[in-house]
Amino acid sequence: MDLHLNHKRALVTGSTKGIGKAIALELAREGADVIVNGRKQDVVNATVAEIAGQLSQTKPQTAVGDIQAAVGDINDEAVREQIFTQFPTVDILINNVGIFEPMAYDAIDDATWRHFFDVNVLAGNALARHYLPRMLAQDFGRIIFIASEEAIMPSGEMPQYSMTKTMNLSLAKSLSKLTVASHVTVNTIMPGSTLTEGVQTMLNRMYAGSGLPESEWEADFMRNHRPNSQIQRLIRPEEVGRFAAFVASPDASSFSGEALRVDGGLVPTIF
Ligand SMILES: NC(=O)c1ccc[n+]([C@@H]2O[C@H](COP(=O)([O-])OP(=O)(O)OC[C@H]3O[C@@H](n4cnc5c(N)ncnc54)[C@H](OP(=O)(O)O)[C@@H]3O)[C@@H](O)[C@H]2O)c1
């Protein structure tokens, strides 16, 4: 299926690992000119090289997009300004960066609440504020916030995180109201628990020293912490990547202001 993404310029924040990297890979596979972002130059360079290498081996017939780098902490205004100078316009903005950490409510101080709000909401909002008017001017654009099932079904495991993910949904809906009758869309994707480096670190913290063999961590986590999941396994990043590439494509023009689930049935309600 050709997603008509050839030479669309796509900035994917936090794309050296996990879901962001998978989205960057799938967009590049479809011929988009992907901009990889992360906080460390060497890691970003390695990711750019890895994506280029992987695609030439696996799908040489694809018109692989140009892969560029935007290094720096997306939570830093000066870094964002540099990115705007380097890439004044993009066709696709994937606001993927997001921090998460299980925390007890009474252990979350105000500084922590603010930090989660800054990274998970305001940083992506600042990118949208720059790129959305330019997308409207060129009459094409896609902004996708990567939220979480925690946005609509807070587990209580990390209230400081869930709050920000609910905000992503509201923000995306508000921004979609500014795109009326254009070819610009703003949407949110809500992955369920996905086996990324960040989640692997979380599993290590939960199970190291528990006596349970590592091969059983995933099943135990799903059984005891995600009992509602229909698939009873962690989602793989590439599953989210493929879906995001479709939502980012011109073919997905009728998704607008939507909150889209890729959660393996974790959210038990119909809506
Ligand atoms: N994994 C899940 O189960 C899950 C489920 C639902 C939603 N999500 C959401 O999906 C998104 C990605 O999660 P993930 O699990 O893939 O994360 P991850 O494995 O921890 O990867 C995070 C990525 O973001 C980069 N990064 C982190 N902070 C950054 C910053 N301030 N500026 C620039 N880059 C930054 C990291 O690169 P460097 O360290 O190299 O800078 C890395 O590439 C998040 O918004 C998360 O809330 C995840």
PDB file of C-alpha atoms in Angstrom, residues 122-231:
ATOM      1  CA  LEU A 122       4.133  22.348  26.775  1.00  0.00           C
ATOM      2  CA  ALA A 123       7.097  21.172  24.672  1.00  0.00           C
ATOM      3  CA  GLY A 124       4.838  19.579  22.059  1.00  0.00           C
ATOM      4  CA  ASN A 125       2.494  22.534  22.226  1.00  0.00           C
ATOM      5  CA  ALA A 126       5.369  24.903  21.433  1.00  0.00           C
ATOM      6  CA  LEU A 127       6.223  22.835  18.367  1.00  0.00           C
ATOM      7  CA  ALA A 128       2.581  22.809  17.273  1.00  0.00           C
ATOM      8  CA  ARG A 129       2.339  26.598  17.788  1.00  0.00           C
ATOM      9  CA  HIS A 130       5.215  27.074  15.363  1.00  0.00           C
ATOM     10  CA  TYR A 131       4.306  24.480  12.747  1.00  0.00           C
ATOM     11  CA  LEU A 132       0.492  24.579  12.653  1.00  0.00           C
ATOM     12  CA  PRO A 133       0.166  28.057  11.027  1.00  0.00           C
ATOM     13  CA  ARG A 134       2.781  27.069   8.453  1.00  0.00           C
ATOM     14  CA  MET A 135       0.911  23.853   7.702  1.00  0.00           C
ATOM     15  CA  LEU A 136      -2.257  25.873   7.222  1.00  0.00           C
ATOM     16  CA  ALA A 137      -0.403  28.264   4.896  1.00  0.00           C
ATOM     17  CA  GLN A 138       0.807  25.353   2.740  1.00  0.00           C
ATOM     18  CA  ASP A 139      -2.613  23.674   3.091  1.00  0.00           C
ATOM     19  CA  PHE A 140      -1.199  20.343   4.145  1.00  0.00           C
ATOM     20  CA  GLY A 141      -0.081  19.023   7.468  1.00  0.00           C
ATOM     21  CA  ARG A 142      -0.391  16.345  10.090  1.00  0.00           C
ATOM     22  CA  ILE A 143       0.150  16.837  13.806  1.00  0.00           C
ATOM     23  CA  ILE A 144      -0.030  13.713  15.926  1.00  0.00           C
ATOM     24  CA  PHE A 145       0.326  13.645  19.694  1.00  0.00           C
ATOM     25  CA  ILE A 146       1.375  10.306  21.159  1.00  0.00           C
ATOM     26  CA  ALA A 147      -0.722  10.018  24.296  1.00  0.00           C
ATOM     27  CA  SER A 148      -1.534   6.747  26.067  1.00  0.00           C
ATOM     28  CA  GLU A 149      -4.481   4.667  27.207  1.00  0.00           C
ATOM     29  CA  GLU A 150      -3.719   6.351  30.555  1.00  0.00           C
ATOM     30  CA  ALA A 151      -5.315   9.464  29.006  1.00  0.00           C
ATOM     31  CA  ILE A 152      -8.779   7.941  29.168  1.00  0.00           C
ATOM     32  CA  MET A 153      -8.261   5.212  31.758  1.00  0.00           C
ATOM     33  CA  PRO A 154      -5.863   6.448  34.436  1.00  0.00           C
ATOM     34  CA  SER A 155      -4.545   3.445  36.340  1.00  0.00           C
ATOM     35  CA  GLY A 156      -3.525   5.420  39.415  1.00  0.00           C
ATOM     36  CA  GLU A 157       0.028   4.110  39.010  1.00  0.00           C
ATOM     37  CA  MET A 158       1.324   7.482  37.791  1.00  0.00           C
ATOM     38  CA  PRO A 159      -1.157  10.352  38.199  1.00  0.00           C
ATOM     39  CA  GLN A 160       1.439  12.975  37.210  1.00  0.00           C
ATOM     40  CA  TYR A 161       1.732  11.218  33.818  1.00  0.00           C
ATOM     41  CA  SER A 162      -1.924  10.348  33.192  1.00  0.00           C
ATOM     42  CA  MET A 163      -2.966  13.970  33.680  1.00  0.00           C
ATOM     43  CA  THR A 164      -0.604  15.131  30.932  1.00  0.00           C
ATOM     44  CA  LYS A 165      -1.818  12.469  28.532  1.00  0.00           C
ATOM     45  CA  THR A 166      -5.451  13.535  29.026  1.00  0.00           C
ATOM     46  CA  MET A 167      -4.280  17.068  28.268  1.00  0.00           C
ATOM     47  CA  ASN A 168      -2.781  15.860  24.968  1.00  0.00           C
ATOM     48  CA  LEU A 169      -6.253  14.764  23.878  1.00  0.00           C
ATOM     49  CA  SER A 170      -7.843  18.062  24.774  1.00  0.00           C
ATOM     50  CA  LEU A 171      -5.086  20.060  23.124  1.00  0.00           C
ATOM     51  CA  ALA A 172      -5.238  18.039  19.902  1.00  0.00           C
ATOM     52  CA  LYS A 173      -9.013  18.497  19.770  1.00  0.00           C
ATOM     53  CA  SER A 174      -8.694  22.261  20.285  1.00  0.00           C
ATOM     54  CA  LEU A 175      -6.026  22.537  17.589  1.00  0.00           C
ATOM     55  CA  SER A 176      -8.140  20.519  15.176  1.00  0.00           C
ATOM     56  CA  LYS A 177     -10.760  23.270  15.473  1.00  0.00           C
ATOM     57  CA  LEU A 178      -8.278  25.626  13.816  1.00  0.00           C
ATOM     58  CA  THR A 179      -7.971  23.443  10.719  1.00  0.00           C
ATOM     59  CA  VAL A 180     -11.528  23.712   9.408  1.00  0.00           C
ATOM     60  CA  ALA A 181     -11.846  23.058   5.667  1.00  0.00           C
ATOM     61  CA  SER A 182      -8.087  22.683   5.218  1.00  0.00           C
ATOM     62  CA  HIS A 183      -5.928  19.656   4.441  1.00  0.00           C
ATOM     63  CA  VAL A 184      -4.328  19.857   7.873  1.00  0.00           C
ATOM     64  CA  THR A 185      -5.319  17.430  10.618  1.00  0.00           C
ATOM     65  CA  VAL A 186      -4.479  17.139  14.302  1.00  0.00           C
ATOM     66  CA  ASN A 187      -5.018  13.828  16.079  1.00  0.00           C
ATOM     67  CA  THR A 188      -3.894  11.807  19.063  1.00  0.00           C
ATOM     68  CA  ILE A 189      -2.788   8.183  19.118  1.00  0.00           C
ATOM     69  CA  MET A 190      -3.162   6.289  22.383  1.00  0.00           C
ATOM     70  CA  PRO A 191      -0.888   3.254  22.505  1.00  0.00           C
ATOM     71  CA  GLY A 192      -1.362   0.691  25.230  1.00  0.00           C
ATOM     72  CA  SER A 193       1.620  -0.788  27.062  1.00  0.00           C
ATOM     73  CA  THR A 194       4.363  -1.173  24.479  1.00  0.00           C
ATOM     74  CA  LEU A 195       7.690  -2.951  24.754  1.00  0.00           C
ATOM     75  CA  THR A 196      10.066  -0.014  24.397  1.00  0.00           C
ATOM     76  CA  GLU A 197      13.379   0.655  26.092  1.00  0.00           C
ATOM     77  CA  GLY A 198      11.527   2.832  28.605  1.00  0.00           C
ATOM     78  CA  VAL A 199       9.099   0.026  29.494  1.00  0.00           C
ATOM     79  CA  GLN A 200      11.946  -2.513  29.601  1.00  0.00           C
ATOM     80  CA  THR A 201      13.642  -0.279  32.201  1.00  0.00           C
ATOM     81  CA  MET A 202      10.383  -0.178  34.149  1.00  0.00           C
ATOM     82  CA  LEU A 203      10.149  -4.011  34.041  1.00  0.00           C
ATOM     83  CA  ASN A 204      13.760  -4.292  35.194  1.00  0.00           C
ATOM     84  CA  ARG A 205      12.974  -2.093  38.198  1.00  0.00           C
ATOM     85  CA  MET A 206       9.832  -4.064  39.012  1.00  0.00           C
ATOM     86  CA  TYR A 207      11.198  -7.594  38.617  1.00  0.00           C
ATOM     87  CA  ALA A 208      14.962  -7.539  39.190  1.00  0.00           C
ATOM     88  CA  GLY A 209      15.461  -9.463  42.402  1.00  0.00           C
ATOM     89  CA  SER A 210      11.927 -10.896  42.337  1.00  0.00           C
ATOM     90  CA  GLY A 211      13.156 -14.398  41.582  1.00  0.00           C
ATOM     91  CA  LEU A 212      10.943 -14.630  38.476  1.00  0.00           C
ATOM     92  CA  PRO A 213      12.884 -15.618  35.317  1.00  0.00           C
ATOM     93  CA  GLU A 214      13.131 -12.744  32.824  1.00  0.00           C
ATOM     94  CA  SER A 215      11.317 -14.784  30.171  1.00  0.00           C
ATOM     95  CA  GLU A 216       8.188 -14.626  32.380  1.00  0.00           C
ATOM     96  CA  TRP A 217       8.240 -10.892  33.229  1.00  0.00           C
ATOM     97  CA  GLU A 218       6.076  -9.800  30.313  1.00  0.00           C
ATOM     98  CA  ALA A 219       3.351 -12.387  30.934  1.00  0.00           C
ATOM     99  CA  ASP A 220       3.361 -11.690  34.658  1.00  0.00           C
ATOM    100  CA  PHE A 221       3.171  -7.934  34.085  1.00  0.00           C
ATOM    101  CA  MET A 222       0.220  -8.336  31.732  1.00  0.00           C
ATOM    102  CA  ARG A 223      -1.604 -10.751  34.036  1.00  0.00           C
ATOM    103  CA  ASN A 224      -1.161  -8.715  37.201  1.00  0.00           C
ATOM    104  CA  HIS A 225      -0.886  -5.113  35.986  1.00  0.00           C
ATOM    105  CA  ARG A 226      -2.779  -5.103  32.669  1.00  0.00           C
ATOM    106  CA  PRO A 227      -5.509  -7.732  33.227  1.00  0.00           C
ATOM    107  CA  ASN A 228      -7.886  -5.968  30.813  1.00  0.00           C
ATOM    108  CA  SER A 229      -5.550  -6.404  27.853  1.00  0.00           C
ATOM    109  CA  GLN A 230      -7.182  -8.714  25.322  1.00  0.00           C
ATOM    110  CA  ILE A 231      -3.908  -9.626  23.674  1.00  0.00           C
TER     111      ILE A 231
END
